[in-house]
C-alpha cells in the first residue's frame, strides 16, 4: 500500500496549513532542490500540531549545519547556537524553564562528531529534550566532507578514494549512552516519521530520533545517484526495514539495512525532576 | 454517466517556492505533474487521485492538493 493510500485511510492532516508554524517571509529556505530537510520539517510541524502544544511553549535549538538552519524558518522560540553545542544550550534552556518543550535540531556531523560528547552526556542525564538528528551522511554546508555516518567506501570531497572510516549507528550510541527513547525514521516514510516524532515529543526524557534523509547536491552527485528521488528510493526505502517487519524477515534480507521505527523505549528518572526533588529539595530543607 | 459527480481537485502550486527538484513529479502515481522550465506544473489534472504524495514529499512547501 502506498503512503498516499495510507494518508487517505488514516484521515491525516494533509492538506496542512504549514504557514501557521512558519515565518513565511523567510521562505524559500536555503536547502538545495531535493534536500530531505524540508520533508522532515513538514513532518515535524504536523507532529507538533498533533501534539497540541502551544507555539510559545516550544523552544527549538540548533547547532551549525544545513539541518541547523531549521529554527530560522519556524515561528517558535528559537535559538541557533554553536557547532555541536546545541545540546549544551538546550540543557540550559530546559533547566531554566522546565515547562518548555525543547526540541534540538541537529545534523549527523553536528551531533555525532563535533558535538559527540554533548550528545552522549545529554543521553546519559536523560534530560527531557527531543533530539532530531538529520542524518544525510555528509557535511553539506561546508562543501561535502565525509561525516561520521558516511558509509564505508563512499566518496566525499575529503575521501576521494572512498571512505575508510566505519560509520556510527546513532541509535545504538544513544541507547548505550542512556537515552530513554530511541527511534529512527526517514524522509521517504514521511507519515511514519510524523508518528515517530509525535511519540518522541510526548516521551519524558531524552528522546533521540535519527532521521535518514538525502543530500542530492554533494553526497548524491559524488556517489552517482541520479536524482533526489533515486536517493530516496535506494537509501531510505530500500535501505531500511521497519522494526515490525524485521522479526518476520530472514537474516540475509536484513543485511546492510537500518531498522526504522521505535527501537528502544524505557522509563527512567528525568534529570530536571531529579534535580528539583533530590538536590533543591535537600538544599532548601523542604 | 456520472460525469457531473466528478469534481476536479485543486492543486495549488507556489512557483516562488518551487525549486524544480521533481520529487513530486517522480512520486506521482498517475503522472499528473511535469516540470515546465524550472518549476512544476499540472499536466493532467483529471488523472489526480488526491493521494497527497506530492504534498507530503515536497521539501519546499510549494505544492498542496486542496479538495
Short mmCIF file of C-alpha atoms in Angstrom, two decimals:
data_model
loop_
_atom_site.label_atom_id
_atom_site.label_comp_id
_atom_site.label_asym_id
_atom_site.label_seq_id
_atom_site.Cartn_x
_atom_site.Cartn_y
_atom_site.Cartn_z
CA UNK A 1 0.00 0.00 0.00
CA UNK A 2 1.45 3.35 -0.96
CA UNK A 3 1.80 6.10 1.61
CA UNK A 4 -0.81 8.12 -0.24
CA UNK A 5 -3.46 5.47 0.29
CA UNK A 6 -2.44 5.31 3.93
CA UNK A 7 -2.92 9.09 4.19
CA UNK A 8 -6.48 8.75 2.93
CA UNK A 9 -7.33 5.86 5.23
CA UNK A 10 -5.94 7.46 8.35
CA UNK A 11 -7.51 10.82 7.51
CA UNK A 12 -4.35 12.64 8.42
CA UNK A 13 -3.97 16.34 8.43
CA UNK A 14 -2.99 16.83 4.78
CA UNK A 15 -3.58 19.36 3.30
CA UNK A 16 -1.98 21.10 6.23
CA UNK A 17 -1.57 24.80 6.85
CA UNK A 18 2.18 24.97 7.44
CA UNK A 19 2.15 28.78 7.41
CA UNK A 20 0.72 28.69 10.91
CA UNK A 21 4.09 27.49 12.23
CA UNK A 22 6.41 29.11 9.71
CA UNK A 23 7.93 32.53 9.23
CA UNK A 24 6.69 32.84 5.64
CA UNK A 25 8.88 35.86 4.88
CA UNK A 26 11.98 33.69 5.39
CA UNK A 27 10.95 31.29 2.61
CA UNK A 28 12.12 29.93 0.21
CA UNK A 29 14.57 28.15 2.50
CA UNK A 30 18.27 27.76 1.69
CA UNK A 31 18.16 23.99 1.26
CA UNK A 32 19.08 22.70 -2.18
CA UNK A 33 16.49 21.32 -4.61
CA UNK A 34 15.58 17.81 -3.47
CA UNK A 35 17.11 18.13 0.02
CA UNK A 36 15.23 15.97 2.52
CA UNK A 37 15.39 18.51 5.33
CA UNK A 38 12.24 20.27 4.12
CA UNK A 39 10.29 16.99 4.13
CA UNK A 40 11.43 16.29 7.69
CA UNK A 41 10.50 19.81 8.80
CA UNK A 42 6.99 19.30 7.42
CA UNK A 43 6.61 16.01 9.30
CA UNK A 44 7.83 17.77 12.45
CA UNK A 45 5.29 20.59 12.08
CA UNK A 46 2.44 18.12 11.58
CA UNK A 47 3.60 16.20 14.66
CA UNK A 48 3.67 19.41 16.69
CA UNK A 49 0.12 20.21 15.59
CA UNK A 50 -0.97 16.71 16.62
CA UNK A 51 0.73 17.07 20.00
CA UNK A 52 -1.46 20.08 20.76
CA UNK A 53 1.46 22.12 22.08
CA UNK A 54 1.25 25.89 22.10
CA UNK A 55 3.76 27.66 19.82
CA UNK A 56 5.05 29.76 22.72
CA UNK A 57 5.74 26.67 24.83
CA UNK A 58 8.18 25.25 22.31
CA UNK A 59 11.84 26.15 22.01
CA UNK A 60 13.80 24.92 19.04
CA UNK A 61 17.58 24.86 19.43
CA UNK A 62 20.12 24.01 16.76
CA UNK A 63 23.84 23.95 16.19
CA UNK A 64 25.54 24.60 12.87
CA UNK A 65 24.96 22.94 9.54
CA UNK A 66 22.29 22.64 6.88
CA UNK A 67 19.85 20.95 9.27
CA UNK A 68 20.51 23.58 11.89
CA UNK A 69 19.06 26.31 9.69
CA UNK A 70 15.61 24.90 10.54
CA UNK A 71 14.87 27.20 13.53
CA UNK A 72 15.20 30.21 11.23
CA UNK A 73 12.04 29.22 9.39
CA UNK A 74 9.74 28.29 12.26
CA UNK A 75 7.68 30.56 14.46
CA UNK A 76 8.58 29.13 17.89
CA UNK A 77 11.12 30.35 20.42
CA UNK A 78 14.27 29.57 18.51
CA UNK A 79 17.99 29.55 19.03
CA UNK A 80 20.80 28.99 16.56
CA UNK A 81 23.84 28.12 18.65
CA UNK A 82 27.43 26.93 18.21
CA UNK A 83 28.60 23.95 16.22
CA UNK A 84 27.85 20.80 18.20
CA UNK A 85 26.80 22.75 21.27
CA UNK A 86 23.04 22.73 20.69
CA UNK A 87 22.72 20.12 23.46
CA UNK A 88 24.50 22.33 25.97
CA UNK A 89 22.32 25.35 25.14
CA UNK A 90 19.18 23.20 25.16
CA UNK A 91 20.09 21.74 28.55
CA UNK A 92 20.40 25.29 29.92
CA UNK A 93 17.03 26.31 28.49
CA UNK A 94 15.30 23.20 29.82
CA UNK A 95 16.88 23.76 33.22
CA UNK A 96 15.77 27.39 33.38
CA UNK A 97 12.29 26.67 32.02
CA UNK A 98 11.34 23.09 32.82
CA UNK A 99 7.86 23.54 31.35
CA UNK A 100 9.21 24.48 27.93
CA UNK A 101 9.23 21.74 25.28
CA UNK A 102 12.78 21.91 23.98
CA UNK A 103 13.44 20.39 20.57
CA UNK A 104 17.02 20.05 19.38
CA UNK A 105 17.56 20.02 15.63
CA UNK A 106 20.97 18.77 14.67
CA UNK A 107 22.78 17.04 11.86
CA UNK A 108 24.89 13.92 11.90
CA UNK A 109 28.15 15.85 11.85
CA UNK A 110 26.91 18.36 14.41
CA UNK A 111 25.59 15.75 16.85
CA UNK A 112 27.95 12.84 16.40
CA UNK A 113 31.30 14.40 15.51
CA UNK A 114 31.90 17.85 16.90
CA UNK A 115 29.09 17.58 19.46
CA UNK A 116 29.60 13.89 20.18
CA UNK A 117 30.49 14.45 23.81
CA UNK A 118 27.49 16.69 24.43
CA UNK A 119 25.26 14.16 22.73
CA UNK A 120 26.48 11.31 24.92
CA UNK A 121 26.08 13.24 28.16
CA UNK A 122 22.64 14.58 27.22
CA UNK A 123 21.55 10.98 26.74
CA UNK A 124 23.24 9.91 29.97
CA UNK A 125 21.44 12.55 32.03
CA UNK A 126 18.12 11.71 30.39
CA UNK A 127 17.10 15.36 30.41
CA UNK A 128 13.74 15.95 28.75
CA UNK A 129 14.83 17.01 25.25
CA UNK A 130 13.52 15.86 21.89
CA UNK A 131 16.57 15.41 19.68
CA UNK A 132 16.17 15.11 15.92
CA UNK A 133 19.37 14.06 14.17
CA UNK A 134 19.15 14.68 10.42
CA UNK A 135 21.46 12.03 9.02
CA UNK A 136 22.45 12.77 5.43
CA UNK A 137 25.93 11.21 5.67
CA UNK A 138 27.77 14.37 4.61
CA UNK A 139 28.73 17.87 5.73
CA UNK A 140 26.63 19.71 3.17
CA UNK A 141 27.10 23.30 4.25
CA UNK A 142 30.89 23.27 4.11
CA UNK A 143 31.26 21.51 0.79
CA UNK A 144 30.67 17.78 1.15
CA UNK A 145 33.26 16.42 3.58
CA UNK A 146 32.60 12.90 4.91
CA UNK A 147 30.77 12.72 8.21
CA UNK A 148 30.61 10.09 10.98
CA UNK A 149 27.72 8.37 9.20
CA UNK A 150 29.17 8.22 5.68
CA UNK A 151 29.09 4.52 4.68
CA UNK A 152 32.38 2.69 4.05
CA UNK A 153 33.77 3.17 0.57
CA UNK A 154 31.64 6.21 -0.29
CA UNK A 155 33.07 9.29 -1.95
CA UNK A 156 33.21 12.71 -0.33
CA UNK A 157 35.40 15.74 -1.00
CA UNK A 158 37.72 14.54 1.78
CA UNK A 159 37.60 10.87 0.80
CA UNK A 160 38.27 10.89 -2.94
CA UNK A 161 39.34 7.23 -2.93
CA UNK A 162 36.45 6.03 -0.78
CA UNK A 163 35.75 6.44 2.92
CA UNK A 164 37.77 4.06 5.10
CA UNK A 165 36.19 5.04 8.44
CA UNK A 166 33.39 2.77 9.66
CA UNK A 167 30.17 4.77 10.24
CA UNK A 168 28.39 5.34 13.54
CA UNK A 169 24.97 3.99 14.36
CA UNK A 170 23.44 7.00 16.14
CA UNK A 171 20.61 4.91 17.61
CA UNK A 172 22.87 2.30 19.17
CA UNK A 173 25.07 5.01 20.63
CA UNK A 174 22.10 6.93 22.07
CA UNK A 175 20.71 3.76 23.63
CA UNK A 176 24.09 2.77 25.09
CA UNK A 177 24.58 6.28 26.48
CA UNK A 178 21.25 6.11 28.28
CA UNK A 179 18.59 7.88 26.19
CA UNK A 180 15.17 6.63 27.24
CA UNK A 181 13.58 6.86 23.79
CA UNK A 182 15.43 5.95 20.60
CA UNK A 183 13.84 5.79 17.17
CA UNK A 184 14.68 6.06 13.51
CA UNK A 185 12.70 7.45 10.60
CA UNK A 186 13.28 8.51 7.02
CA UNK A 187 12.13 11.41 4.89
CA UNK A 188 10.67 8.89 2.42
CA UNK A 189 8.32 7.38 5.05
CA UNK A 190 7.02 10.78 6.00
CA UNK A 191 3.78 9.70 7.67
CA UNK A 192 5.60 7.13 9.75
CA UNK A 193 8.15 9.80 10.65
CA UNK A 194 5.36 12.13 11.76
CA UNK A 195 4.08 9.48 14.17
CA UNK A 196 7.57 8.67 15.44
CA UNK A 197 8.30 12.35 16.12
CA UNK A 198 4.96 12.73 17.88
CA UNK A 199 5.82 9.80 20.13
CA UNK A 200 9.24 11.32 20.80
CA UNK A 201 7.69 14.68 21.71
CA UNK A 202 5.29 13.01 24.13
CA UNK A 203 8.01 10.97 25.82
CA UNK A 204 9.51 12.33 29.03
CA UNK A 205 13.28 12.03 28.97
CA UNK A 206 15.87 12.29 26.21
CA UNK A 207 14.20 11.16 23.00
CA UNK A 208 16.51 10.71 20.05
CA UNK A 209 15.13 10.31 16.54
CA UNK A 210 17.70 9.51 13.87
CA UNK A 211 16.24 10.69 10.57
CA UNK A 212 17.75 9.39 7.33
CA UNK A 213 17.43 11.95 4.56
CA UNK A 214 19.20 12.73 1.34
CA UNK A 215 21.78 15.30 0.26
CA UNK A 216 21.49 15.19 -3.53
CA UNK A 217 23.90 18.09 -4.11
CA UNK A 218 27.04 16.65 -2.51
CA UNK A 219 26.52 13.09 -1.34
CA UNK A 220 24.23 12.24 -4.25
CA UNK A 221 26.34 13.67 -7.04
CA UNK A 222 29.63 12.28 -5.73
CA UNK A 223 28.16 8.81 -5.26
CA UNK A 224 26.46 8.55 -8.65
CA UNK A 225 22.85 8.87 -7.58
CA UNK A 226 20.72 10.09 -10.47
CA UNK A 227 18.37 12.37 -8.56
CA UNK A 228 16.85 13.16 -5.17
CA UNK A 229 14.09 10.65 -5.93
CA UNK A 230 16.64 7.96 -6.75
CA UNK A 231 18.40 8.62 -3.42
CA UNK A 232 15.14 8.44 -1.50
CA UNK A 233 14.28 5.12 -3.11
CA UNK A 234 17.69 3.50 -2.70
CA UNK A 235 18.83 4.83 0.68
CA UNK A 236 15.59 5.47 2.50
CA UNK A 237 13.12 2.99 1.03
CA UNK A 238 15.33 0.00 0.12
CA UNK A 239 18.00 0.70 2.75
CA UNK A 240 15.70 0.48 5.76
CA UNK A 241 13.30 -2.07 7.26
CA UNK A 242 10.52 -1.38 9.71
CA UNK A 243 11.08 -2.97 13.14
CA UNK A 244 7.65 -4.56 12.86
CA UNK A 245 8.62 -6.37 9.66
CA UNK A 246 12.16 -7.17 10.77
CA UNK A 247 11.07 -10.05 13.04
CA UNK A 248 9.40 -11.84 10.16
CA UNK A 249 12.25 -11.48 7.67
CA UNK A 250 15.17 -13.93 7.32
CA UNK A 251 18.55 -12.55 8.49
CA UNK A 252 20.01 -12.36 4.96
CA UNK A 253 17.29 -9.87 3.98
CA UNK A 254 18.21 -7.62 6.89
CA UNK A 255 21.88 -7.48 5.98
CA UNK A 256 23.14 -3.94 5.48
CA UNK A 257 19.75 -2.44 6.29
CA UNK A 258 18.88 0.01 9.03
CA UNK A 259 15.91 -0.54 11.29
CA UNK A 260 13.14 2.04 11.29
CA UNK A 261 10.56 2.81 13.96
CA UNK A 262 10.77 2.98 17.74
CA UNK A 263 13.88 0.96 18.59
CA UNK A 264 14.09 1.43 22.33
CA UNK A 265 11.82 2.92 24.97
CA UNK A 266 12.06 2.81 28.73
CA UNK A 267 11.08 4.81 31.78
CA UNK A 268 13.97 6.32 33.63
CA UNK A 269 14.11 9.26 36.10
CA UNK A 270 14.30 12.56 34.25
CA UNK A 271 17.13 14.96 35.14
CA UNK A 272 15.17 18.18 35.87
CA UNK A 273 12.76 16.31 38.13
CA UNK A 274 15.58 14.59 39.96
CA UNK A 275 17.32 17.93 40.42
CA UNK A 276 14.18 19.60 41.74
CA UNK A 277 13.37 16.87 44.22
CA UNK A 278 16.73 15.47 45.25
CA UNK A 279 19.08 18.45 45.04
CA UNK A 280 16.92 21.54 45.51
CA UNK A 281 14.67 19.70 47.95
CA UNK A 282 17.58 18.86 50.21
CA UNK A 283 19.41 22.18 49.72
CA UNK A 284 16.39 24.24 50.74
CA UNK A 285 15.45 21.82 53.52
CA UNK A 286 11.91 21.29 52.26
CA UNK B 1 -22.82 8.71 -16.91
CA UNK B 2 -21.97 10.25 -13.57
CA UNK B 3 -19.80 12.90 -15.13
CA UNK B 4 -21.44 15.65 -13.12
CA UNK B 5 -20.25 13.96 -9.92
CA UNK B 6 -16.61 14.25 -10.96
CA UNK B 7 -15.08 17.18 -9.18
CA UNK B 8 -11.55 18.04 -10.17
CA UNK B 9 -9.06 18.54 -7.36
CA UNK B 10 -7.44 21.90 -6.83
CA UNK B 11 -3.64 21.54 -6.97
CA UNK B 12 -2.07 24.66 -5.57
CA UNK B 13 1.49 25.38 -6.66
CA UNK B 14 3.56 28.18 -5.22
CA UNK B 15 6.00 28.96 -8.02
CA UNK B 16 8.04 31.29 -5.84
CA UNK B 17 8.88 28.39 -3.50
CA UNK B 18 9.26 25.57 -6.05
CA UNK B 19 12.88 24.69 -6.86
CA UNK B 20 12.05 22.12 -9.53
CA UNK B 21 13.57 19.13 -7.72
CA UNK B 22 10.97 16.91 -9.43
CA UNK B 23 10.29 14.77 -6.33
CA UNK B 24 6.54 15.36 -6.74
CA UNK B 25 6.69 14.53 -10.46
CA UNK B 26 8.59 11.29 -9.86
CA UNK B 27 6.44 10.03 -6.98
CA UNK B 28 3.06 10.92 -8.52
CA UNK B 29 1.46 7.53 -9.25
CA UNK B 30 -0.73 8.88 -12.08
CA UNK B 31 1.67 11.32 -13.79
CA UNK B 32 -0.34 14.42 -13.08
CA UNK B 33 2.65 16.74 -12.84
CA UNK B 34 5.54 17.83 -15.04
CA UNK B 35 8.48 20.19 -14.83
CA UNK B 36 7.94 23.22 -17.05
CA UNK B 37 11.03 25.38 -17.24
CA UNK B 38 12.34 25.42 -13.69
CA UNK B 39 9.13 24.83 -11.77
CA UNK B 40 6.42 22.20 -11.52
CA UNK B 41 3.17 22.48 -13.48
CA UNK B 42 -0.03 20.44 -13.74
CA UNK B 43 -0.14 18.31 -16.90
CA UNK B 44 -3.20 16.13 -16.43
CA UNK B 45 -5.49 17.31 -13.65
CA UNK B 46 -8.21 14.76 -14.37
CA UNK B 47 -5.82 11.90 -13.50
CA UNK B 48 -5.26 13.17 -9.95
CA UNK B 49 -6.50 10.77 -7.28
CA UNK B 50 -5.86 13.18 -4.36
CA UNK B 51 -3.35 10.76 -2.81
CA UNK B 52 -1.39 13.75 -1.43
CA UNK B 53 2.01 12.17 -2.07
CA UNK B 54 3.24 15.35 -3.78
CA UNK B 55 2.17 17.42 -0.79
CA UNK B 56 3.73 15.01 1.72
CA UNK B 57 7.10 14.72 -0.02
CA UNK B 58 7.55 18.27 -1.33
CA UNK B 59 10.55 19.67 0.57
CA UNK B 60 9.77 23.28 -0.33
CA UNK B 61 6.20 23.89 0.90
CA UNK B 62 5.40 24.53 -2.76
CA UNK B 63 2.55 22.15 -3.62
CA UNK B 64 -0.67 21.08 -1.95
CA UNK B 65 -3.82 19.32 -3.09
CA UNK B 66 -6.92 21.04 -1.84
CA UNK B 67 -10.12 19.16 -2.37
#
